[in-house]
Coordinates of N, CA and C in Angstrom, one line a residue:
Chain S
G2 N 12.2 10.6 5.2 CA 11.4 9.5 5.9 C 12.1 8.2 6.0
A3 N 11.6 7.3 6.6 CA 12.2 6.0 6.8 C 12.3 5.2 5.5
V4 N 13.3 4.4 5.3 CA 13.5 3.7 4.1 C 13.4 2.2 4.3
V5 N 12.6 1.6 3.3 CA 12.4 0.2 3.3 C 12.9 -0.3 2.0
S6 N 13.7 -1.4 2.0 CA 14.2 -1.9 0.7 C 13.7 -3.3 0.5
Q7 N 13.6 -3.7 -0.7 CA 13.2 -5.1 -1.0 C 14.2 -5.7 -2.0
H8 N 14.4 -7.0 -1.9 CA 15.4 -7.6 -2.8 C 14.9 -9.0 -3.1
P9 N 14.8 -9.5 -4.3 CA 15.2 -8.7 -5.5 C 14.1 -7.8 -5.9
S10 N 14.4 -6.9 -6.9 CA 13.4 -6.1 -7.5 C 12.6 -6.8 -8.5
R11 N 13.3 -7.7 -9.2 CA 12.6 -8.6 -10.2 C 13.1 -10.0 -10.1
V12 N 12.3 -11.0 -10.3 CA 12.7 -12.3 -10.3 C 11.8 -13.1 -11.3
I13 N 12.5 -14.0 -12.1 CA 11.8 -14.9 -13.0 C 12.2 -16.3 -12.6
C14 N 11.2 -17.1 -12.4 CA 11.6 -18.5 -12.0 C 10.7 -19.5 -12.7
K15 N 11.1 -20.7 -12.6 CA 10.3 -21.8 -13.3 C 9.2 -22.3 -12.3
S16 N 8.2 -22.8 -12.9 CA 7.1 -23.3 -12.1 C 7.6 -24.5 -11.2
G17 N 7.2 -24.5 -10.0 CA 7.6 -25.5 -9.1 C 8.7 -25.1 -8.1
T18 N 9.4 -24.1 -8.5 CA 10.5 -23.7 -7.6 C 10.0 -22.7 -6.6
S19 N 10.9 -22.4 -5.6 CA 10.6 -21.5 -4.5 C 11.4 -20.2 -4.7
V20 N 10.8 -19.2 -4.3 CA 11.4 -17.8 -4.4 C 11.3 -17.1 -3.0
K21 N 12.4 -16.5 -2.6 CA 12.5 -15.8 -1.4 C 12.6 -14.3 -1.7
I22 N 11.8 -13.5 -1.0 CA 11.9 -12.0 -1.2 C 12.2 -11.5 0.2
E23 N 13.2 -10.6 0.2 CA 13.6 -9.9 1.5 C 13.0 -8.5 1.6
C24 N 12.7 -8.2 2.8 CA 12.2 -6.8 3.1 C 13.0 -6.3 4.3
R25 N 13.7 -5.2 4.1 CA 14.5 -4.6 5.2 C 14.1 -3.2 5.5
S26 N 14.0 -2.9 6.8 CA 13.9 -1.5 7.2 C 15.3 -1.0 7.5
L27 N 15.8 0.0 6.7 CA 17.2 0.4 6.8 C 17.6 1.3 7.9
D28 N 16.6 2.1 8.4 CA 17.0 3.1 9.4 C 16.1 3.2 10.5
F29 N 15.3 2.2 10.7 CA 14.4 2.1 11.9 C 14.1 0.7 12.2
Q30 N 13.6 0.5 13.4 CA 13.3 -0.9 13.8 C 11.8 -1.1 13.6
A31 N 11.5 -2.1 12.8 CA 10.1 -2.4 12.4 C 9.5 -3.5 13.3
T32 N 8.6 -3.1 14.1 CA 8.0 -4.1 15.0 C 7.0 -4.9 14.2
T33 N 6.4 -4.3 13.2 CA 5.4 -4.9 12.3 C 5.8 -4.8 10.9
M34 N 5.6 -5.8 10.1 CA 5.8 -5.8 8.7 C 4.6 -6.4 8.0
F35 N 4.2 -5.8 6.9 CA 3.1 -6.2 6.1 C 3.5 -6.7 4.8
W36 N 2.9 -7.7 4.3 CA 3.2 -8.2 2.9 C 1.9 -8.1 2.1
Y37 N 2.0 -7.5 0.9 CA 0.9 -7.2 0.0 C 1.2 -7.9 -1.4
R38 N 0.2 -8.1 -2.1 CA 0.3 -8.6 -3.5 C -0.6 -7.6 -4.3
Q39 N -0.1 -7.3 -5.5 CA -0.8 -6.4 -6.3 C -0.8 -6.9 -7.7
F40 N -2.0 -7.2 -8.3 CA -2.2 -7.6 -9.7 C -2.4 -6.3 -10.5
P41 N -2.1 -6.4 -11.8 CA -2.2 -5.2 -12.7 C -3.5 -4.5 -12.5
K42 N -3.4 -3.2 -12.4 CA -4.5 -2.3 -12.3 C -5.4 -2.6 -11.1
Q43 N -4.9 -3.3 -10.1 CA -5.7 -3.6 -8.9 C -5.0 -2.9 -7.7
S44 N -5.8 -2.8 -6.6 CA -5.2 -2.3 -5.4 C -4.3 -3.3 -4.7
L45 N -3.6 -2.8 -3.7 CA -2.8 -3.7 -2.9 C -3.7 -4.6 -2.1
M46 N -3.4 -5.9 -2.0 CA -4.2 -6.8 -1.2 C -3.3 -7.3 -0.1
L47 N -3.7 -7.1 1.1 CA -2.9 -7.5 2.2 C -2.9 -9.0 2.3
M48 N -1.7 -9.6 2.4 CA -1.6 -11.0 2.5 C -1.4 -11.5 3.9
A49 N -0.5 -10.8 4.6 CA -0.2 -11.2 6.0 C 0.4 -10.1 6.8
T50 N 0.3 -10.1 8.1 CA 1.0 -9.2 9.0 C 1.9 -10.0 9.9
S51 N 3.1 -9.5 10.0 CA 4.0 -10.2 10.9 C 4.6 -9.3 11.9
N52 N 4.7 -9.8 13.1 CA 5.4 -9.1 14.2 C 6.7 -9.8 14.6
E53 N 7.7 -9.0 14.9 CA 9.0 -9.6 15.1 C 8.9 -10.7 16.2
G54 N 9.4 -11.8 15.9 CA 9.5 -12.9 16.8 C 8.3 -13.7 17.0
S55 N 7.3 -13.4 16.3 CA 6.0 -14.3 16.4 C 5.5 -14.7 15.0
K56 N 4.6 -15.6 15.0 CA 4.1 -16.1 13.8 C 3.3 -15.0 13.0
A57 N 3.3 -15.1 11.7 CA 2.5 -14.2 10.9 C 1.0 -14.5 11.0
T58 N 0.3 -13.4 10.9 CA -1.2 -13.5 10.8 C -1.6 -13.4 9.3
Y59 N -2.2 -14.4 8.8 CA -2.5 -14.4 7.3 C -4.0 -14.0 7.1
E60 N -4.2 -13.3 6.0 CA -5.5 -12.9 5.6 C -6.3 -14.1 5.1
Q61 N -7.6 -14.0 5.2 CA -8.4 -15.1 4.7 C -8.1 -15.4 3.2
G62 N -8.0 -16.6 2.9 CA -7.7 -17.0 1.5 C -6.2 -17.1 1.1
V63 N -5.4 -16.7 2.0 CA -3.9 -16.7 1.8 C -3.4 -18.0 2.4
E64 N -2.8 -18.9 1.6 CA -2.3 -20.1 2.2 C -0.9 -19.9 2.9
K65 N -0.9 -20.2 4.2 CA 0.3 -20.0 5.0 C 1.4 -20.9 4.6
D66 N 1.0 -22.1 4.1 CA 2.1 -23.1 3.8 C 2.7 -22.8 2.4
K67 N 2.0 -22.0 1.7 CA 2.5 -21.6 0.3 C 3.3 -20.3 0.4
F68 N 2.9 -19.4 1.3 CA 3.6 -18.1 1.4 C 4.1 -18.1 2.8
L69 N 5.4 -18.5 2.9 CA 6.0 -18.6 4.2 C 6.6 -17.2 4.6
I70 N 6.3 -16.7 5.8 CA 6.8 -15.4 6.2 C 7.6 -15.6 7.5
N71 N 8.8 -15.0 7.5 CA 9.7 -15.0 8.6 C 10.0 -13.6 9.0
H72 N 9.9 -13.3 10.3 CA 10.2 -11.9 10.7 C 11.2 -12.1 11.9
A73 N 12.4 -12.5 11.6 CA 13.3 -12.9 12.6 C 14.0 -11.8 13.4
S74 N 14.0 -10.6 12.8 CA 14.6 -9.5 13.4 C 13.8 -8.2 13.2
L75 N 14.2 -7.2 13.9 CA 13.4 -5.9 13.8 C 13.7 -5.2 12.5
T76 N 14.6 -5.7 11.7 CA 14.9 -5.0 10.4 C 14.7 -5.9 9.2
L77 N 14.3 -7.1 9.4 CA 14.2 -8.0 8.3 C 13.0 -9.0 8.3
S78 N 12.3 -9.0 7.2 CA 11.2 -10.0 7.1 C 11.4 -10.6 5.7
T79 N 11.1 -11.9 5.6 CA 11.2 -12.6 4.3 C 9.9 -13.3 4.0
L80 N 9.6 -13.2 2.7 CA 8.4 -13.9 2.1 C 8.9 -15.0 1.2
T81 N 8.6 -16.2 1.4 CA 9.0 -17.3 0.5 C 7.8 -17.9 -0.2
V82 N 7.8 -17.8 -1.5 CA 6.7 -18.3 -2.3 C 7.1 -19.8 -2.7
T83 N 6.5 -20.7 -2.1 CA 6.9 -22.1 -2.3 C 6.2 -22.7 -3.5
S84 N 6.8 -23.6 -4.2 CA 6.3 -24.3 -5.3 C 5.4 -23.3 -6.2
A85 N 6.1 -22.3 -6.7 CA 5.5 -21.2 -7.4 C 4.8 -21.7 -8.7
H86 N 3.7 -21.1 -9.0 CA 3.0 -21.4 -10.2 C 2.7 -20.1 -11.0
P87 N 2.4 -20.2 -12.3 CA 2.2 -19.0 -13.1 C 1.2 -18.0 -12.4
E88 N 0.2 -18.5 -11.8 CA -0.8 -17.6 -11.2 C -0.3 -16.9 -10.0
D89 N 0.9 -17.3 -9.5 CA 1.5 -16.5 -8.4 C 2.3 -15.3 -8.9
S90 N 2.4 -15.2 -10.2 CA 3.1 -14.0 -10.8 C 2.3 -12.8 -10.4
S91 N 3.0 -11.8 -9.8 CA 2.4 -10.6 -9.3 C 3.5 -9.7 -8.8
F92 N 3.0 -8.5 -8.3 CA 3.9 -7.5 -7.7 C 3.7 -7.7 -6.2
Y93 N 4.8 -8.0 -5.5 CA 4.8 -8.2 -4.1 C 5.4 -7.0 -3.4
I94 N 4.7 -6.4 -2.5 CA 5.2 -5.2 -1.8 C 5.2 -5.4 -0.3
C95 N 6.2 -5.0 0.4 CA 6.2 -5.1 1.8 C 6.1 -3.7 2.4
S96 N 5.6 -3.6 3.6 CA 5.7 -2.3 4.3 C 6.1 -2.6 5.7
A97 N 6.7 -1.6 6.4 CA 7.2 -1.7 7.7 C 6.7 -0.6 8.6
S98 N 6.4 -0.9 9.8 CA 5.9 0.1 10.8 C 6.7 -0.1 12.1
S99 N 7.0 1.0 12.7 CA 7.6 1.0 14.0 C 6.5 1.0 15.1
G100 N 5.3 1.1 14.6 CA 4.2 1.1 15.6 C 4.0 2.4 16.3
G101 N 4.7 3.4 15.8 CA 4.6 4.7 16.5 C 3.3 5.4 16.2
L102 N 3.3 6.7 16.6 CA 2.0 7.5 16.4 C 1.5 7.4 15.0
G103 N 0.2 7.0 14.9 CA -0.4 6.9 13.6 C 0.0 5.6 12.9
H104 N 0.8 4.8 13.4 CA 1.2 3.5 12.8 C 1.6 3.7 11.4
E105 N 2.4 4.7 11.1 CA 2.9 5.0 9.8 C 3.5 3.8 9.1
Q106 N 3.1 3.4 7.9 CA 3.7 2.3 7.2 C 4.6 2.9 6.1
F107 N 5.8 2.4 6.0 CA 6.7 2.8 5.0 C 6.8 1.6 4.0
F108 N 6.6 1.9 2.7 CA 6.5 0.8 1.8 C 7.9 0.6 1.1
G109 N 8.1 -0.7 0.8 CA 9.3 -1.0 -0.1 C 9.0 -0.7 -1.5
P110 N 9.9 -0.8 -2.4 CA 9.8 -0.5 -3.8 C 9.1 -1.7 -4.6
G111 N 8.9 -2.8 -3.9 CA 8.2 -3.9 -4.6 C 9.1 -4.9 -5.3
T112 N 8.6 -6.1 -5.5 CA 9.3 -7.2 -6.2 C 8.4 -7.7 -7.3
R113 N 8.8 -7.7 -8.5 CA 8.0 -8.2 -9.6 C 8.4 -9.7 -9.8
L114 N 7.4 -10.6 -9.5 CA 7.7 -12.0 -9.7 C 7.0 -12.5 -10.9
T115 N 7.7 -13.2 -11.7 CA 7.2 -13.8 -12.9 C 7.5 -15.3 -12.9
V116 N 6.5 -16.1 -12.9 CA 6.7 -17.6 -12.9 C 6.3 -18.2 -14.2
L117 N 7.3 -18.8 -14.8 CA 7.1 -19.3 -16.2 C 6.5 -20.7 -16.2
Chain G
K11 N -18.4 -5.0 7.4 CA -17.1 -5.1 6.8 C -16.5 -3.8 6.4
N12 N -15.2 -3.6 6.8 CA -14.6 -2.3 6.4 C -14.4 -2.2 5.0
Q13 N -14.7 -1.0 4.4 CA -14.6 -0.8 3.0 C -14.1 0.6 2.7
V14 N -13.3 0.7 1.6 CA -12.9 2.0 1.2 C -13.2 2.1 -0.3
E15 N -14.0 3.1 -0.7 CA -14.4 3.3 -2.1 C -13.8 4.6 -2.7
Q16 N -13.1 4.5 -3.8 CA -12.5 5.6 -4.4 C -13.1 6.0 -5.7
S17 N -13.2 7.2 -6.0 CA -13.7 7.7 -7.3 C -13.0 8.9 -7.8
P18 N -12.9 9.2 -9.1 CA -13.2 8.2 -10.1 C -12.2 7.1 -10.2
Q19 N -12.5 6.1 -10.9 CA -11.5 5.0 -11.1 C -10.3 5.5 -11.9
S20 N -10.5 6.3 -12.9 CA -9.4 6.9 -13.6 C -9.8 8.3 -14.0
L21 N -8.8 9.1 -14.3 CA -9.0 10.5 -14.6 C -7.8 11.0 -15.5
I22 N -8.2 11.7 -16.5 CA -7.3 12.3 -17.5 C -7.4 13.8 -17.5
I23 N -6.4 14.5 -17.2 CA -6.4 16.0 -17.2 C -5.2 16.6 -17.9
L24 N -5.3 17.8 -18.3 CA -4.2 18.5 -18.9 C -3.3 19.1 -17.9
E25 N -2.1 19.1 -18.2 CA -1.1 19.7 -17.4 C -1.5 21.1 -17.0
G26 N -1.3 21.4 -15.7 CA -1.6 22.8 -15.2 C -3.0 22.9 -14.6
K27 N -3.9 21.9 -14.9 CA -5.2 21.9 -14.3 C -5.2 21.3 -12.9
N28 N -6.3 21.6 -12.2 CA -6.5 21.1 -10.9 C -7.5 19.9 -11.0
C29 N -7.4 19.0 -10.0 CA -8.3 17.9 -9.9 C -8.6 17.5 -8.5
T30 N -9.7 16.8 -8.3 CA -10.0 16.3 -6.9 C -10.4 14.8 -7.0
L31 N -9.8 14.1 -6.1 CA -10.1 12.6 -6.0 C -10.9 12.4 -4.7
Q32 N -11.8 11.4 -4.8 CA -12.7 11.2 -3.7 C -12.4 9.8 -3.0
C33 N -12.7 9.8 -1.7 CA -12.6 8.5 -1.0 C -13.7 8.5 0.1
N34 N -14.5 7.5 0.0 CA -15.6 7.2 1.0 C -15.3 5.9 1.7
Y35 N -15.5 5.9 3.0 CA -15.1 4.7 3.8 C -16.1 4.3 4.8
T36 N -16.1 3.1 5.1 CA -16.9 2.5 6.2 C -15.9 1.7 7.0
V37 N -15.2 2.3 7.8 CA -14.2 1.7 8.7 C -14.4 2.1 10.1
S38 N -14.5 1.0 10.9 CA -14.7 1.3 12.4 C -13.9 0.3 13.2
P39 N -13.4 0.7 14.3 CA -13.3 2.1 14.8 C -12.2 2.8 14.0
F40 N -12.5 4.1 13.6 CA -11.5 4.8 12.8 C -10.3 5.2 13.5
S41 N -9.1 5.1 12.9 CA -7.9 5.5 13.5 C -7.3 6.7 12.7
N42 N -7.1 6.5 11.4 CA -6.5 7.6 10.6 C -6.8 7.3 9.1
L43 N -6.5 8.3 8.3 CA -6.7 8.1 6.8 C -5.5 8.7 6.1
R44 N -5.0 7.9 5.2 CA -3.8 8.3 4.5 C -4.0 8.3 3.0
W45 N -3.4 9.2 2.3 CA -3.4 9.2 0.9 C -1.9 8.8 0.4
Y46 N -1.8 7.9 -0.5 CA -0.6 7.5 -1.0 C -0.5 7.8 -2.5
K47 N 0.7 8.0 -3.0 CA 0.9 8.1 -4.5 C 1.7 6.9 -4.9
Q48 N 1.3 6.1 -5.9 CA 2.0 5.0 -6.3 C 2.3 5.1 -7.8
D49 N 3.6 5.3 -8.1 CA 4.0 5.3 -9.5 C 4.0 3.8 -10.0
T50 N 3.9 3.7 -11.3 CA 3.8 2.3 -11.9 C 5.1 1.5 -11.6
G51 N 4.9 0.3 -11.0 CA 6.0 -0.5 -10.7 C 6.8 -0.1 -9.5
R52 N 6.2 0.7 -8.7 CA 6.9 1.2 -7.4 C 6.0 1.0 -6.2
G53 N 6.6 1.1 -5.1 CA 5.8 1.0 -3.8 C 5.1 2.4 -3.6
P54 N 4.0 2.4 -2.8 CA 3.3 3.6 -2.5 C 4.2 4.5 -1.6
V55 N 4.0 5.8 -1.8 CA 4.7 6.8 -1.0 C 3.6 7.7 -0.4
S56 N 3.7 7.9 0.9 CA 2.7 8.6 1.7 C 2.7 10.1 1.3
L57 N 1.5 10.6 1.1 CA 1.3 12.1 0.8 C 0.8 12.8 2.1
T58 N -0.2 12.3 2.7 CA -0.8 12.9 3.8 C -1.3 11.9 4.8
I59 N -1.4 12.3 6.1 CA -2.1 11.4 7.0 C -3.0 12.3 7.9
M60 N -4.2 11.8 8.2 CA -5.1 12.6 8.9 C -5.8 11.8 10.0
T61 N -5.9 12.4 11.1 CA -6.6 11.7 12.2 C -8.0 12.3 12.3
F62 N -8.8 11.7 13.3 CA -10.2 12.1 13.4 C -10.4 13.6 13.6
S63 N -9.6 14.2 14.3 CA -9.8 15.6 14.6 C -9.3 16.6 13.6
E64 N -8.7 16.1 12.5 CA -8.1 17.0 11.5 C -9.1 17.0 10.3
N65 N -9.3 18.1 9.7 CA -10.2 18.2 8.5 C -9.5 18.7 7.3
T66 N -8.3 19.1 7.4 CA -7.5 19.4 6.2 C -6.0 19.4 6.4
K67 N -5.3 18.9 5.4 CA -3.8 18.9 5.6 C -3.2 19.0 4.2
S68 N -2.2 19.8 4.1 CA -1.5 20.1 2.8 C -0.1 19.5 2.8
N69 N 0.3 19.2 1.6 CA 1.7 18.7 1.3 C 2.0 19.3 0.0
G70 N 2.5 20.5 -0.1 CA 2.9 21.1 -1.4 C 1.6 21.3 -2.2
R71 N 1.5 20.8 -3.4 CA 0.4 21.0 -4.2 C -0.8 20.0 -3.9
Y72 N -0.6 19.2 -2.9 CA -1.6 18.2 -2.5 C -2.3 18.7 -1.2
T73 N -3.6 18.7 -1.3 CA -4.4 19.1 -0.1 C -5.5 18.0 0.1
A74 N -5.4 17.4 1.3 CA -6.4 16.4 1.7 C -7.4 17.0 2.7
T75 N -8.7 16.6 2.5 CA -9.7 17.0 3.5 C -10.3 15.7 4.1
L76 N -10.9 15.9 5.2 CA -11.5 14.7 5.9 C -12.8 15.2 6.6
D77 N -13.9 14.6 6.3 CA -15.1 14.8 7.0 C -15.5 13.5 7.7
A78 N -15.2 13.5 9.0 CA -15.4 12.2 9.8 C -16.8 11.9 10.0
D79 N -17.7 12.9 9.9 CA -19.1 12.7 10.1 C -19.7 11.9 8.9
T80 N -19.4 12.4 7.7 CA -19.9 11.7 6.5 C -19.0 10.6 6.0
K81 N -17.8 10.5 6.7 CA -16.8 9.5 6.3 C -16.4 9.6 4.9
Q82 N -16.0 10.9 4.6 CA -15.5 11.2 3.2 C -14.2 11.9 3.3
S83 N -13.3 11.7 2.3 CA -12.1 12.4 2.2 C -11.9 12.7 0.7
S84 N -11.1 13.8 0.5 CA -10.8 14.2 -0.9 C -9.3 14.5 -0.9
L85 N -8.8 14.4 -2.1 CA -7.4 14.8 -2.3 C -7.4 15.7 -3.5
H86 N -7.0 17.0 -3.3 CA -7.0 18.0 -4.3 C -5.6 18.2 -4.8
I87 N -5.4 18.2 -6.1 CA -4.1 18.4 -6.7 C -4.2 19.7 -7.5
T88 N -3.3 20.6 -7.1 CA -3.3 21.9 -7.7 C -2.2 22.0 -8.8
A89 N -2.6 22.7 -9.9 CA -1.6 23.0 -10.9 C -0.8 21.7 -11.3
S90 N -1.5 20.7 -11.8 CA -1.0 19.4 -12.0 C 0.3 19.4 -13.0
Q91 N 1.2 18.5 -12.7 CA 2.4 18.3 -13.5 C 2.4 16.9 -14.1
L92 N 3.2 16.7 -15.1 CA 3.3 15.4 -15.8 C 3.7 14.3 -14.8
S93 N 4.5 14.7 -13.8 CA 5.0 13.7 -12.8 C 3.9 13.3 -11.8
D94 N 2.7 14.0 -11.9 CA 1.6 13.6 -11.0 C 0.9 12.4 -11.5
S95 N 1.2 12.0 -12.8 CA 0.6 10.8 -13.3 C 1.0 9.6 -12.5
A96 N 0.0 9.0 -11.9 CA 0.2 7.8 -10.9 C -1.1 7.3 -10.5
S97 N -1.0 6.3 -9.6 CA -2.2 5.9 -8.9 C -2.3 6.5 -7.5
Y98 N -3.4 7.0 -7.1 CA -3.5 7.6 -5.8 C -4.5 6.7 -4.9
I99 N -3.9 6.3 -3.8 CA -4.6 5.3 -3.0 C -5.0 5.8 -1.7
C100 N -6.2 5.6 -1.3 CA -6.7 6.0 0.0 C -6.7 4.8 0.9
V101 N -6.1 5.0 2.1 CA -6.0 3.9 3.1 C -6.6 4.4 4.4
V102 N -7.5 3.6 4.9 CA -8.1 4.0 6.2 C -7.7 3.0 7.2
G103 N -7.2 3.4 8.3 CA -6.8 2.5 9.4 C -7.8 2.4 10.5
A104 N -8.0 1.1 10.9 CA -8.9 0.9 12.1 C -8.0 0.6 13.3
S105 N -8.5 1.0 14.4 CA -7.8 0.7 15.6 C -8.5 -0.3 16.5
G106 N -8.1 -0.5 17.7 CA -8.8 -1.5 18.5 C -7.9 -2.8 18.6
G107 N -6.9 -2.7 19.4 CA -6.0 -3.9 19.6 C -4.9 -3.8 18.6
S108 N -5.1 -4.0 17.4 CA -4.0 -4.0 16.4 C -4.5 -3.1 15.2
Y109 N -3.5 -2.5 14.6 CA -3.8 -1.5 13.5 C -4.1 -2.3 12.2
I110 N -5.3 -2.1 11.7 CA -5.7 -2.8 10.4 C -6.0 -1.8 9.4
P111 N -5.1 -1.8 8.3 CA -5.4 -0.8 7.2 C -6.3 -1.4 6.1
T112 N -7.2 -0.6 5.6 CA -8.1 -1.0 4.5 C -7.8 -0.1 3.3
F113 N -7.4 -0.7 2.2 CA -7.0 0.0 1.0 C -8.1 0.2 0.0
G114 N -8.2 1.4 -0.6 CA -9.1 1.6 -1.7 C -8.4 1.0 -2.9
R115 N -9.2 1.0 -4.0 CA -8.6 0.4 -5.3 C -7.7 1.4 -6.0
G116 N -7.8 2.7 -5.6 CA -7.0 3.7 -6.2 C -7.7 4.4 -7.3
T117 N -7.2 5.6 -7.6 CA -7.6 6.4 -8.8 C -6.4 6.6 -9.7
S118 N -6.5 6.1 -10.9 CA -5.4 6.3 -11.8 C -5.5 7.7 -12.5
L119 N -4.5 8.5 -12.3 CA -4.5 9.8 -12.8 C -3.4 9.9 -13.9
I120 N -3.9 10.4 -15.1 CA -3.0 10.7 -16.2 C -3.0 12.2 -16.5
V121 N -1.8 12.8 -16.5 CA -1.7 14.2 -16.8 C -1.1 14.3 -18.2
H122 N -1.8 14.9 -19.1 CA -1.3 15.1 -20.5 C -0.7 16.5 -20.7
P123 N 0.3 16.6 -21.5 CA 0.9 17.9 -21.8 C 0.0 18.7 -22.6

């Protein structure tokens, strides 16, 4: 199946700093990428949906100025957590879709963010 | 509001036994239903995908069923293995302009030797 990578896999940062997470589709063109956050023992919560070349659509309650999403190419989307705080510590997962039959989503391995 | 409910929340079984996980949904208009397996600290991996017209689909020891009338799905795992220990997530997609997935909370399965 299609492969989606995320970088970094783990990041620890100080409160107030910004952190960028990359999501890449390695062997297909992703017209749509999704960003999720997952707290321990909870389900994935959709944060935003981004289509290549256009602004991301954020879910209710997700601050677009805090979680900056850029989907500049068909193989790369980035999520930047600005002015991170300890409550932003979570597991961030991206998924990518080529928009084909069934809108199959291929998930990345996730990024564990810890804000001290 | 679109919702996906999974049960049980957690399940412990012995290696070699079978088990069935449930997923009930209220998603409209329905597009498809997927079951994912998520190992701890990893991204979800797709097990099966079913559309409206399909009522059963298998992937090795995993068999998913779908009853579109009652809006229920199940995932049956046969002859469980220790590596089946994971969270199993039911995701129902809505159509209509853009594809919108709704995630269940998942069932945490632990397989003991």
